[in-house]
Every structure is written in structure tokens, then in C-alpha cells.
Coordinates of C-alpha atoms in Angstrom, one line a residue:
M265 CA -0.1 -0.1 -0.1
I266 CA 1.2 3.3 -0.9
F267 CA 0.7 6.4 1.2
F268 CA 0.7 10.2 -0.1
S269 CA 1.4 13.5 2.2
N270 CA -1.5 15.6 2.0
K271 CA 1.0 18.3 -0.1
I272 CA 1.9 15.4 -2.8
F273 CA -1.9 14.9 -3.0
F274 CA -2.7 18.8 -3.4
F275 CA -0.2 18.9 -6.3
F276 CA -2.0 15.7 -8.0
L277 CA -5.3 17.7 -7.7
A278 CA -4.0 20.5 -8.8
L279 CA -3.0 19.2 -11.9
A280 CA -6.6 17.4 -12.1
I281 CA -8.3 20.2 -12.0
P282 CA -7.0 23.2 -13.6
S283 CA -7.8 26.4 -12.5
A284 CA -8.3 27.8 -16.1
A285 CA -11.1 25.2 -16.8
L286 CA -13.4 26.4 -14.2
A287 CA -16.1 29.6 -13.9
D288 CA -15.0 31.9 -11.1
G289 CA -17.2 34.3 -10.1
T290 CA -16.4 33.9 -6.5
G291 CA -14.0 36.9 -6.3
H292 CA -10.9 34.7 -6.0
S293 CA -8.4 35.1 -8.8
A294 CA -7.5 32.0 -10.4
E295 CA -4.3 31.8 -8.5
Y296 CA -5.9 32.1 -5.2
R297 CA -8.4 29.7 -5.6
S298 CA -8.1 26.8 -3.1
Y299 CA -8.1 23.2 -3.9
A300 CA -11.6 23.3 -1.9
Q301 CA -12.9 26.0 -4.3
Q302 CA -12.0 24.1 -7.2
Y303 CA -13.3 21.1 -6.1
A304 CA -16.5 22.1 -5.1
E305 CA -17.0 24.4 -8.4
K306 CA -16.1 21.4 -10.2
M307 CA -19.2 19.3 -8.7
A308 CA -21.5 22.0 -8.9
A309 CA -21.0 22.4 -12.8
D310 CA -20.7 18.3 -12.8
E311 CA -22.7 15.8 -10.6
L312 CA -24.7 18.2 -8.9
S313 CA -25.7 20.4 -11.5
A314 CA -28.9 20.0 -11.2
A315 CA -29.2 20.5 -7.2
S316 CA -29.0 23.4 -5.0
I317 CA -25.6 23.4 -3.3
G318 CA -24.1 26.3 -1.3
V319 CA -20.6 26.0 0.8
L320 CA -18.3 28.3 2.9
A321 CA -15.4 28.0 4.7
L322 CA -13.6 30.6 6.9
D323 CA -10.1 30.1 8.6
A324 CA -9.0 31.2 11.9
E325 CA -8.3 34.9 10.8
G326 CA -11.7 35.2 9.0
D327 CA -10.4 34.8 5.3
T328 CA -12.5 32.9 3.0
I329 CA -11.1 29.2 2.1
V330 CA -14.1 28.4 0.2
S331 CA -17.3 30.2 -1.0
L332 CA -19.9 28.8 -3.6
N333 CA -23.5 30.5 -3.0
P334 CA -23.1 31.1 0.2
D335 CA -26.2 33.1 0.7
R336 CA -28.5 30.6 -0.8
L337 CA -31.3 29.5 1.3
L338 CA -31.2 26.0 1.7
M339 CA -33.3 23.1 3.7
P340 CA -30.6 22.4 6.5
A341 CA -32.2 19.2 7.9
S342 CA -30.7 18.0 11.3
N343 CA -27.9 21.1 10.9
M344 CA -31.0 23.3 12.6
K345 CA -29.7 21.3 15.8
L346 CA -26.8 23.3 15.8
V347 CA -28.5 26.2 16.3
T348 CA -30.8 24.9 18.8
T349 CA -28.3 23.3 21.1
G350 CA -25.8 26.4 20.9
L351 CA -28.6 28.6 21.6
A352 CA -29.9 26.6 24.7
L353 CA -26.2 26.2 26.1
D354 CA -25.3 29.7 25.5
R355 CA -28.7 30.9 27.0
L356 CA -29.3 28.4 29.9
G357 CA -25.8 27.0 30.7
G358 CA -24.5 23.4 30.7
D359 CA -25.4 22.8 34.0
F360 CA -29.3 23.9 33.5
R361 CA -31.5 20.9 34.5
F362 CA -35.1 20.3 33.9
V363 CA -37.3 19.4 37.1
T364 CA -39.9 17.2 37.2
R365 CA -42.3 18.0 40.4
I366 CA -44.4 15.6 42.3
G367 CA -47.7 16.8 44.0
Y368 CA -51.4 16.4 45.2
T369 CA -54.6 17.7 45.7
G370 CA -56.8 17.0 48.5
E371 CA -56.2 15.8 52.2
I372 CA -53.9 13.2 53.7
I373 CA -55.7 11.4 56.5
D374 CA -54.1 8.7 58.3
S375 CA -51.5 8.2 55.4
T376 CA -54.4 8.3 52.9
L377 CA -54.5 10.8 50.4
S378 CA -58.0 11.7 49.3
G379 CA -57.2 13.2 45.9
D380 CA -55.1 13.2 43.0
V381 CA -51.5 12.8 43.3
Y382 CA -49.7 14.9 40.2
I383 CA -46.4 14.2 37.9
M384 CA -46.0 17.9 37.1
G385 CA -43.6 17.7 33.8
G386 CA -41.1 20.4 33.5
G387 CA -40.0 19.3 30.2
D388 CA -37.3 16.5 30.6
P389 CA -37.3 14.8 27.9
T390 CA -35.0 11.8 29.4
I391 CA -37.7 10.5 31.3
A392 CA -37.6 6.4 30.7
S393 CA -35.2 7.0 28.0
D394 CA -32.7 4.3 27.4
D395 CA -29.9 6.8 27.0
S396 CA -26.6 6.8 29.3
I397 CA -27.4 9.6 30.6
A398 CA -30.7 9.3 32.1
A399 CA -31.7 7.7 35.2
S400 CA -33.2 4.6 35.1
L401 CA -37.1 3.9 35.5
P402 CA -36.6 2.0 38.6
E403 CA -34.5 4.5 40.2
L404 CA -36.8 7.6 39.3
F405 CA -40.0 5.8 40.0
G406 CA -38.4 5.0 43.3
E407 CA -37.6 8.5 44.1
W408 CA -41.1 9.7 43.4
E409 CA -42.2 6.9 45.6
R410 CA -39.8 8.3 48.3
I411 CA -41.3 11.7 47.7
L412 CA -45.1 10.3 48.5
E413 CA -43.8 8.7 51.4
C414 CA -42.4 11.4 53.1
A415 CA -45.3 13.5 52.5
G416 CA -47.4 10.6 54.3
I417 CA -49.2 9.1 51.4
R418 CA -49.4 5.2 51.3
R419 CA -52.7 5.3 49.6
I420 CA -54.2 7.4 46.9
E421 CA -58.4 7.4 46.8
G422 CA -58.0 9.2 43.2
H423 CA -55.9 9.4 40.4
I424 CA -52.4 9.0 39.3
V425 CA -52.2 12.3 36.9
G426 CA -49.4 13.0 34.2
D427 CA -49.3 16.6 34.1
D428 CA -47.9 18.2 30.4
R429 CA -49.3 21.5 30.8
F430 CA -45.6 23.3 31.4
F431 CA -45.0 24.1 27.6
G432 CA -48.8 25.2 27.5
D433 CA -51.5 24.0 25.2
I434 CA -49.7 22.9 21.9
M435 CA -49.7 20.4 19.8
P436 CA -47.0 17.8 19.7
E437 CA -45.7 18.5 16.1
E438 CA -45.1 21.3 14.2
Q439 CA -47.5 21.8 11.6
S440 CA -45.1 21.7 8.6
W441 CA -44.0 18.4 9.7
Q442 CA -45.0 15.6 6.9
W443 CA -47.8 13.4 8.0
D444 CA -45.8 10.2 7.4
D445 CA -42.9 11.6 9.4
C446 CA -45.3 12.1 12.3
G447 CA -45.7 8.4 13.4
T448 CA -42.2 7.6 13.6
Y449 CA -40.3 8.2 16.3
Y450 CA -38.3 11.1 15.3
G451 CA -41.6 13.0 14.3
A452 CA -42.9 11.7 17.8
G453 CA -42.8 15.5 19.0
I454 CA -42.8 16.8 22.4
S455 CA -44.7 16.9 25.6
G456 CA -44.4 18.7 28.8
L457 CA -44.0 15.2 30.6
S458 CA -42.5 12.8 28.1
F459 CA -41.8 9.2 28.6
F460 CA -39.2 6.6 26.5
E461 CA -38.8 10.0 24.0
N462 CA -42.6 9.3 23.4
K463 CA -41.9 6.6 21.2
Q464 CA -43.3 3.2 21.5
D465 CA -41.5 0.0 19.9
F466 CA -43.2 -2.8 18.2
K467 CA -42.2 -6.2 17.1
A468 CA -42.9 -6.9 13.4
A469 CA -42.6 -10.1 11.4
A470 CA -43.1 -10.9 8.0
G471 CA -45.5 -13.8 7.0
D472 CA -44.9 -16.7 4.9
S473 CA -46.0 -15.5 1.7
E474 CA -46.5 -12.3 -0.1
G475 CA -49.8 -10.9 0.7
D476 CA -50.1 -12.2 4.0
P477 CA -50.3 -10.1 7.2
V478 CA -47.5 -9.1 9.0
K479 CA -47.4 -10.0 12.5
I480 CA -47.5 -6.3 14.9
E481 CA -46.9 -6.9 18.5
E482 CA -46.4 -4.0 21.1
D483 CA -43.3 -4.3 23.0
F484 CA -42.4 -1.1 25.1
P485 CA -44.4 0.7 26.6
V486 CA -47.0 -1.5 26.5
C487 CA -50.2 0.8 26.0
G488 CA -53.6 -1.4 26.8
W489 CA -55.7 1.9 26.5
M490 CA -54.6 2.1 22.4
T491 CA -57.1 1.0 19.2
Y492 CA -54.7 -0.4 16.9
R493 CA -55.6 -1.3 13.1
N494 CA -53.1 -3.4 11.3
E495 CA -53.2 -2.9 7.3
S496 CA -50.1 -3.9 6.8
R497 CA -49.1 -6.8 4.5
T498 CA -46.0 -9.1 3.4
G499 CA -43.9 -7.7 0.6
A500 CA -42.1 -9.4 -2.0
P501 CA -38.6 -10.8 -1.0
G502 CA -36.0 -8.4 -0.6
T503 CA -38.3 -5.4 -0.9
G504 CA -37.6 -4.7 2.9
D505 CA -39.1 -2.3 5.5
K506 CA -41.6 -0.2 4.1
L507 CA -44.3 -0.2 6.8
Y508 CA -45.8 3.5 8.0
Y509 CA -47.5 4.1 11.5
Y510 CA -50.4 6.5 11.4
T511 CA -51.6 8.1 15.0
S512 CA -52.2 11.4 16.6
D513 CA -53.1 12.7 19.8
L514 CA -56.8 13.5 18.7
A515 CA -57.6 9.8 19.3
P516 CA -56.1 7.0 20.9
T517 CA -55.7 4.9 17.7
G518 CA -52.8 3.7 15.6
I519 CA -52.9 2.2 12.1
M520 CA -49.9 0.6 10.7
R521 CA -49.5 0.5 7.0
G522 CA -47.2 -0.6 4.1
T523 CA -45.3 -4.0 3.6
L524 CA -42.6 -5.8 5.3
G525 CA -40.4 -8.0 2.5
A526 CA -40.9 -12.1 3.1
G527 CA -38.0 -13.5 5.0
I528 CA -37.9 -10.6 7.8
S529 CA -38.6 -12.6 10.9
S530 CA -38.2 -10.1 13.3
R531 CA -37.7 -6.2 13.4
T532 CA -38.1 -3.5 15.9
L533 CA -40.5 -0.6 14.7
E534 CA -39.8 2.9 16.7
C535 CA -42.7 4.6 16.5
S536 CA -44.5 7.8 18.0
N537 CA -46.7 7.6 21.2
K538 CA -48.9 10.6 21.3
F539 CA -49.9 10.1 25.2
P540 CA -46.6 10.1 26.9
A541 CA -48.2 12.1 30.2
Y542 CA -50.9 9.2 30.4
T543 CA -48.4 6.3 29.7
C544 CA -46.0 8.0 32.1
A545 CA -48.9 8.0 34.9
S546 CA -50.0 4.5 33.8
Y547 CA -46.7 3.1 34.8
F548 CA -45.8 4.8 37.7
A549 CA -49.6 3.8 38.8
D550 CA -48.4 0.4 38.0
W551 CA -45.1 0.8 39.9
L552 CA -47.0 1.7 43.2
G553 CA -49.5 -0.9 43.3
M554 CA -46.5 -3.4 43.1
K555 CA -44.9 -1.6 46.0
G556 CA -48.1 -1.9 48.2
T557 CA -49.4 1.6 47.3
E558 CA -53.1 1.4 46.0
C559 CA -54.4 4.0 43.5
T560 CA -58.2 3.4 43.4
E561 CA -59.3 5.5 40.0
G562 CA -55.6 4.5 38.1
P563 CA -54.0 7.1 35.7
A564 CA -55.0 10.1 34.1
D565 CA -53.5 13.1 32.1
T566 CA -54.6 16.5 32.0
G567 CA -55.9 16.2 28.4
Y568 CA -57.6 13.4 26.4
F569 CA -57.5 11.1 29.8
A570 CA -58.3 13.6 32.3
P571 CA -60.1 13.0 35.3
E572 CA -63.7 13.6 35.2
D573 CA -64.1 17.1 37.1
G574 CA -60.8 17.9 34.9
P575 CA -57.4 18.9 36.1
A576 CA -56.7 20.9 38.9
D577 CA -55.4 24.4 38.8
V578 CA -51.6 24.2 38.7
N579 CA -51.8 26.5 41.9
A580 CA -54.0 24.0 43.3
I581 CA -51.6 21.6 43.2
N582 CA -49.2 21.3 46.6
E583 CA -45.6 20.6 45.7
A584 CA -44.3 17.6 47.9
G585 CA -40.9 17.0 46.2
C586 CA -39.2 17.0 42.7
T587 CA -36.4 15.2 40.7
Y588 CA -33.8 16.5 38.0
S589 CA -32.7 15.5 34.5
A590 CA -29.2 14.9 33.6
E591 CA -27.5 18.2 32.9
L592 CA -28.5 20.3 29.7
S593 CA -24.3 19.7 28.6
G594 CA -25.3 16.0 28.7
I595 CA -28.3 16.4 27.0
A596 CA -26.7 18.6 23.9
R597 CA -24.3 16.0 23.4
M598 CA -26.9 13.2 22.8
T599 CA -29.0 15.5 20.6
N600 CA -26.0 16.0 18.0
H601 CA -24.3 12.8 18.4
D602 CA -27.6 10.6 17.5
S603 CA -29.5 13.9 16.1
N604 CA -32.2 13.2 18.6
N605 CA -35.5 15.5 17.8
V606 CA -37.3 14.8 20.6
Y607 CA -34.4 16.4 22.7
A608 CA -34.0 19.1 20.2
E609 CA -37.5 19.9 19.9
T610 CA -37.8 20.3 24.0
L611 CA -34.6 22.7 23.9
F612 CA -36.4 24.6 21.3
H613 CA -39.4 25.0 23.2
I614 CA -37.4 25.6 26.4
L615 CA -35.8 28.5 25.0
G616 CA -39.6 30.0 24.4
K617 CA -40.5 29.3 28.1
S618 CA -37.2 31.0 29.2
V619 CA -37.3 34.1 26.5
S620 CA -41.3 34.9 26.9
G621 CA -42.7 32.7 29.6
S622 CA -44.6 30.2 26.5
G623 CA -43.5 27.2 25.2
D624 CA -45.6 27.6 22.1
Y625 CA -44.1 26.8 18.6
E626 CA -44.8 30.7 17.9
Q627 CA -43.2 32.1 20.7
S628 CA -40.2 29.5 20.5
R629 CA -39.7 30.8 16.8
T630 CA -39.8 34.4 18.3
A631 CA -37.4 33.3 21.2
L632 CA -34.6 32.1 18.7
K633 CA -34.8 35.4 16.5
T634 CA -34.7 37.6 19.5
L635 CA -31.4 35.3 20.9
L636 CA -29.9 35.5 17.6
S637 CA -30.3 39.3 17.3
D638 CA -28.6 39.5 20.5
M639 CA -25.5 37.8 19.0
G640 CA -25.7 40.1 16.3
L641 CA -27.2 37.7 13.4
S642 CA -30.3 39.7 12.9
G643 CA -28.8 40.7 9.2
Y644 CA -29.3 37.0 7.7
K645 CA -32.1 35.9 6.0
T646 CA -33.6 32.7 7.6
A647 CA -36.7 30.6 8.0
I648 CA -37.0 29.1 11.1
R649 CA -40.0 26.7 12.0
D650 CA -38.5 24.4 14.4
G651 CA -35.9 23.1 16.5
S652 CA -34.8 19.4 15.0
G653 CA -35.0 20.6 11.2
L654 CA -37.6 17.8 10.4
S655 CA -39.5 20.6 8.7
R656 CA -38.6 21.3 5.3
Q657 CA -39.7 24.8 5.7
N658 CA -36.5 25.6 7.4
L659 CA -34.2 27.5 5.2
L660 CA -30.4 28.6 6.3
S661 CA -27.5 29.8 4.5
P662 CA -24.0 28.6 4.7
S663 CA -23.0 31.9 5.5
F664 CA -25.5 32.0 8.4
L665 CA -24.5 28.5 9.8
C666 CA -21.0 29.9 9.3
G667 CA -21.6 33.2 11.1
F668 CA -23.7 31.4 14.1
L669 CA -20.8 29.0 14.6
C670 CA -18.2 31.9 14.9
E671 CA -20.4 33.5 17.4
M672 CA -20.5 30.6 19.4
E673 CA -16.7 30.9 19.7
K674 CA -17.5 33.8 22.0
S675 CA -20.4 32.4 23.9
R676 CA -19.7 31.1 27.8
G677 CA -21.5 27.8 26.3
F678 CA -18.7 27.1 23.6
G679 CA -16.8 24.0 25.5
D680 CA -20.0 22.5 25.9
F681 CA -21.0 23.0 22.4
V682 CA -17.7 22.0 20.9
S683 CA -17.9 18.9 23.2
S684 CA -21.7 18.1 21.8
L685 CA -20.4 17.5 18.5
P686 CA -19.3 14.4 17.4
S687 CA -16.2 13.9 15.2
P688 CA -16.1 11.6 12.2
G689 CA -16.2 8.0 12.9
D690 CA -17.6 8.5 15.8
K691 CA -20.8 6.3 16.9
G692 CA -24.1 7.6 16.1
T693 CA -24.6 9.6 13.0
M694 CA -21.0 9.7 11.9
E695 CA -19.9 6.1 11.6
T696 CA -19.9 6.4 7.8
V697 CA -18.2 10.1 7.7
M698 CA -14.7 10.1 6.0
T699 CA -14.0 6.8 6.5
D700 CA -11.3 6.6 4.3
H701 CA -9.6 9.5 5.9
D702 CA -6.7 9.6 8.5
M703 CA -7.8 9.6 12.5
N704 CA -5.1 12.2 13.2
L705 CA -7.8 14.4 10.8
K706 CA -11.0 13.2 12.2
C707 CA -9.9 14.1 15.9
R708 CA -9.6 17.9 14.6
I709 CA -12.9 18.4 13.3
R710 CA -16.1 18.6 15.4
L711 CA -19.6 18.9 13.0
K712 CA -23.1 18.1 12.4
S713 CA -25.1 16.3 9.9
G714 CA -28.2 16.6 8.3
S715 CA -30.0 14.4 5.7
M716 CA -33.2 13.9 4.3
T717 CA -34.0 12.5 1.1
G718 CA -32.1 14.8 -1.1
I719 CA -30.4 16.5 1.3
K720 CA -26.8 16.4 2.6
C721 CA -25.4 19.1 5.0
F722 CA -22.2 19.2 6.9
S723 CA -21.5 22.2 9.6
G724 CA -18.9 22.6 11.7
Y725 CA -15.4 22.9 13.2
I726 CA -12.0 22.0 11.8
F727 CA -9.4 22.8 14.7
P728 CA -5.3 22.8 14.2
G729 CA -4.8 20.3 16.6
N730 CA -6.9 17.6 18.4
A731 CA -10.5 19.1 19.2
S732 CA -10.6 17.6 22.5
E733 CA -7.6 19.3 23.7
Y734 CA -8.9 23.0 22.7
S735 CA -8.5 25.1 25.3
G736 CA -9.7 28.9 23.8
R737 CA -6.0 29.8 23.1
P738 CA -5.7 32.1 20.0
Q739 CA -3.6 30.2 18.1
E740 CA -6.0 27.2 18.2
K741 CA -9.0 29.0 16.8
P742 CA -10.7 26.7 14.0
I743 CA -12.0 26.8 10.6
V744 CA -15.5 27.0 10.5
F745 CA -17.5 25.7 7.5
S746 CA -21.1 25.0 6.0
I747 CA -21.6 22.5 3.1
M748 CA -25.5 22.0 1.9
I749 CA -26.6 20.0 -0.6
N750 CA -30.4 19.8 -1.4
N751 CA -32.6 18.7 -4.4
S752 CA -30.2 16.5 -5.8
L753 CA -31.0 13.1 -7.4
L754 CA -27.3 11.4 -6.0
S755 CA -27.7 8.7 -3.4
Q756 CA -26.7 9.7 -0.2
Y757 CA -23.6 7.5 -0.4
R758 CA -22.5 9.6 -3.1
M759 CA -23.1 12.8 -1.5
Q760 CA -21.5 11.8 2.0
K761 CA -18.1 11.1 -0.5
I762 CA -18.4 14.4 -2.1
A763 CA -18.8 16.4 1.2
D764 CA -16.1 14.1 2.9
R765 CA -13.5 15.2 0.1
L766 CA -14.5 18.7 0.2
I767 CA -14.1 18.6 4.2
F768 CA -10.5 17.2 3.7
L769 CA -9.6 19.9 1.0
I770 CA -10.9 22.6 3.6
S771 CA -8.7 21.3 6.4
A772 CA -5.8 22.6 4.1
G773 CA -6.6 26.3 4.2
R774 CA -6.2 28.2 1.2
Q775 CA -3.4 27.1 -0.2
D776 CA -2.5 30.4 -1.3

């Protein structure tokens, strides 16, 4: 095997892509166009000629390494999470924690509560999550049980109410999300009281022959109050998983449609649960029952499954105690490493709550605009609909994203922000990124990916040395970059390879 140094590679690349053969139009004179600039122009004129592409990269001094349609508004997909997590860390600090409160209504006489217990959600998206940062369910429920014991409650003549009113009266999804996304785990949406990231796992197994029904079974959580319709069928061998789950918070009904290829004996489907607060109350009521604390009226919530006389006014609930989530720094890291939409949307809404007192979508969008303006970024054209990037009505430009990344370098949350971003090759969304490149380069890069059908985006930092050793010294200032490809008919694999090469060339700087 023959290895080439970077200098030798760039020499041969320069021979392969002569400057005179490429249109400029970027303000760069031919002799100063970087190899990254040449490659971006070549791809835009060749494989991506029918697509929309925007690229910008700036070195530590703010000089341009590559600039191609930098102000073009494009769909960022999950690059939107950069803005959401960055603003949350800047506004709230990495040590911020969500609070879940346990309270009750009514009177306690001889260890019996004549009233309802309330699980008052504070937006914590990690409750019952299987993420490493979350408390285990037995640990969390044990804490809630001890809070009730300390309040003198050993029997409940009433309900366990899952209270999700923290963000206000909002829909779990943003209205511009696609309907077939809303039934998936990544389109589950948010709740003031989340449970298992607001998803529900099913086990699916194809039938013996094409056209046979697909066997669908609940896995976790088991939601006995739901009515399910299974309209799915076994597809031809080799057709894979084309199952779609449709559900909403309007009624406790779920419909499975589509096909599962013959020969697939078992598969886990991660779908939406639109009643997470009720699910949380149900599982906690079962826990208390197993521990000897009877709840005579069972679970309830503050919406579809509200108690007969309606939910209590928040001010009428007696708080008995509370529990805390993991720190925001850890939540932001999971958001960006796993591209977790529920976490991102929760951060989006907690920004609205912290700025305006309301966590609805409109107030959260206004909060982001305010915070971006405070950063000096109000001059950029943007369209922001959500915090995760799932909406195809989000529009950002490479120049905005680079401007945001530069401003984050001045933020109190920058250390946590950089730590929240994965490097190429990390587990999660980065496992297939830059697989052909040297680890010495990959450890210098921290970035966020964004992918949808026809979309591939990468934005982030390239440090002079190992990103994990960054200490903020001027000589360690990073390159900032944003690569955005939209409306492409290329495969995700091919778009990935183009982005890989471009990131590699950007890492070399201007090469003047």
C-alpha cells in the first residue's frame, strides 16, 4: 500500500483540476483559489449541476477558503440542531437541569390521600429514555415513591395524573412536518411530560408468503388503552421495511400500513406515542401498586384522559418534592451525536419558555430570533420553523451557519457546544463519515450532519489540533465551514463522498 502526504495529494489534485478550466465568479483570482474552491465548483458544474449547493469555509483569521453560493437559502435538515443546542447552552448554561415535580390535591388523613397525585412535567425529555445520561426507570420511580412516602401518602383515593402543561396548550408536532414522519420515533414531537422519548416500540414479523398479514406486537411501552388497526401486508422478498405507522393525539388509535418484505422474521419498529404523559402516569401507578401503594382511580392526564372533573389548577397542587434531569451539556451531546429530534424540539421550546414564558411554537420561534439578534446575527435571511430540522420549511444559508458558529466561539457555552458535536467516525450519525481518512484529521473535526431525501449537509469546526484538547487560545482558533446540498438525485452515499472530500480539502486551508 502506498501512502501520499497531503502536499503530494494537493499537487496532483491541482494538476487534475486546472484553474483555467473552471468558472470563477466568487471574487477569487485564479491563482488564489483553494483546492476546496476548485473541487466545489467542479462538483457544482458536474454531478451536482441539477441540485442546489451552497458552501462556505472561513479560516481562523476570517479569510475565505471556499465560497460557493454562500447566501443561498437551503433546507438544513438536522444542521438546525446546531442552532438549537448552541442557543440553549448559551442562554441556559451547560449545568441547567429540567425539573419534574411531584404534587397532590386533596387531604392526607391516616396516610390516605383523598385526592390526586400529580406528576408535573417540567419538559425533561429523558424520562424513561434508554440513553446513558438518563436515570433508570426503577431509580426514578423509586425517587417519586419516596417523595410520596415523605409526604405521608401510603394510599391514594384518586388518580395518578400525568401533567404535561409545562409548555402550554400546544400540539406535539410542528404543523409543517410531513404526515408520514409524525408516526415515526423521530417525528414523535414533544410533551411537557415525556416518556421513553415519546416513542413506542413494536415487534414486526413478515408472513410466510407475499400478501400475508404482518404480525405486529407491542413491545414497550405497552399501551392497553390504544386501539390498533393492522393493515400491513407481507411484501415480495428483498423489498425490505416499508411499514408506516399513523397516529395522533386526537384519539388513542394507531394504524399500521405498508409492507414488510418476506423473509424478515423479526424487526423492531420505533413509532410515535402521542400520549406520553398518560403512559408515564400508567406505569407509575403500576409501580406504586407493586410496592403496596394502592391508587383507586388509576392513571389520568390533563388532556384526552383527564379526570372526570378536569385537571386541577396548577396553583392548587401541593408540591411534595422534585427530581432533576441530567445536565443540559449531556442532553445537548446526545442531541447532536444521535440527532435526537425529541431532545432538540424540547430545547427549542424551553428557549421559548425561558425568553417569553410560553413554550408554544410561535413564541419559541420568536425566542430564537431574539437570541440570534442578541448575537448580532439579525442581518441574515432565515426561515425557522422548528428546533430539530424535520420541517422542510426551515431555510438557512451557509453564511448564516458559519456566522453562527463564529459567534458561538464567544459564548459561555462554547466548550460544552464543541463537546456536544461528534467527530467523523464516532458512534451515531458519524459512523460512515470520512471512513477513508486518517484519524489524525478526524480528531480535529467537530461537526453536525443533516440528511433527508435529496439533502446532505455538514457544518462545524476544524481545529489545528485535537478538538478535545482545545483550550481557547488564539492559536487554536478553528476553521468554520458549512456544506449544504439540496434537491439532489444522487444517492446518500455519493453525496457523503463528495462532502468527505470537500471537508478534507477545507482542512488544508487556502493554500495560496
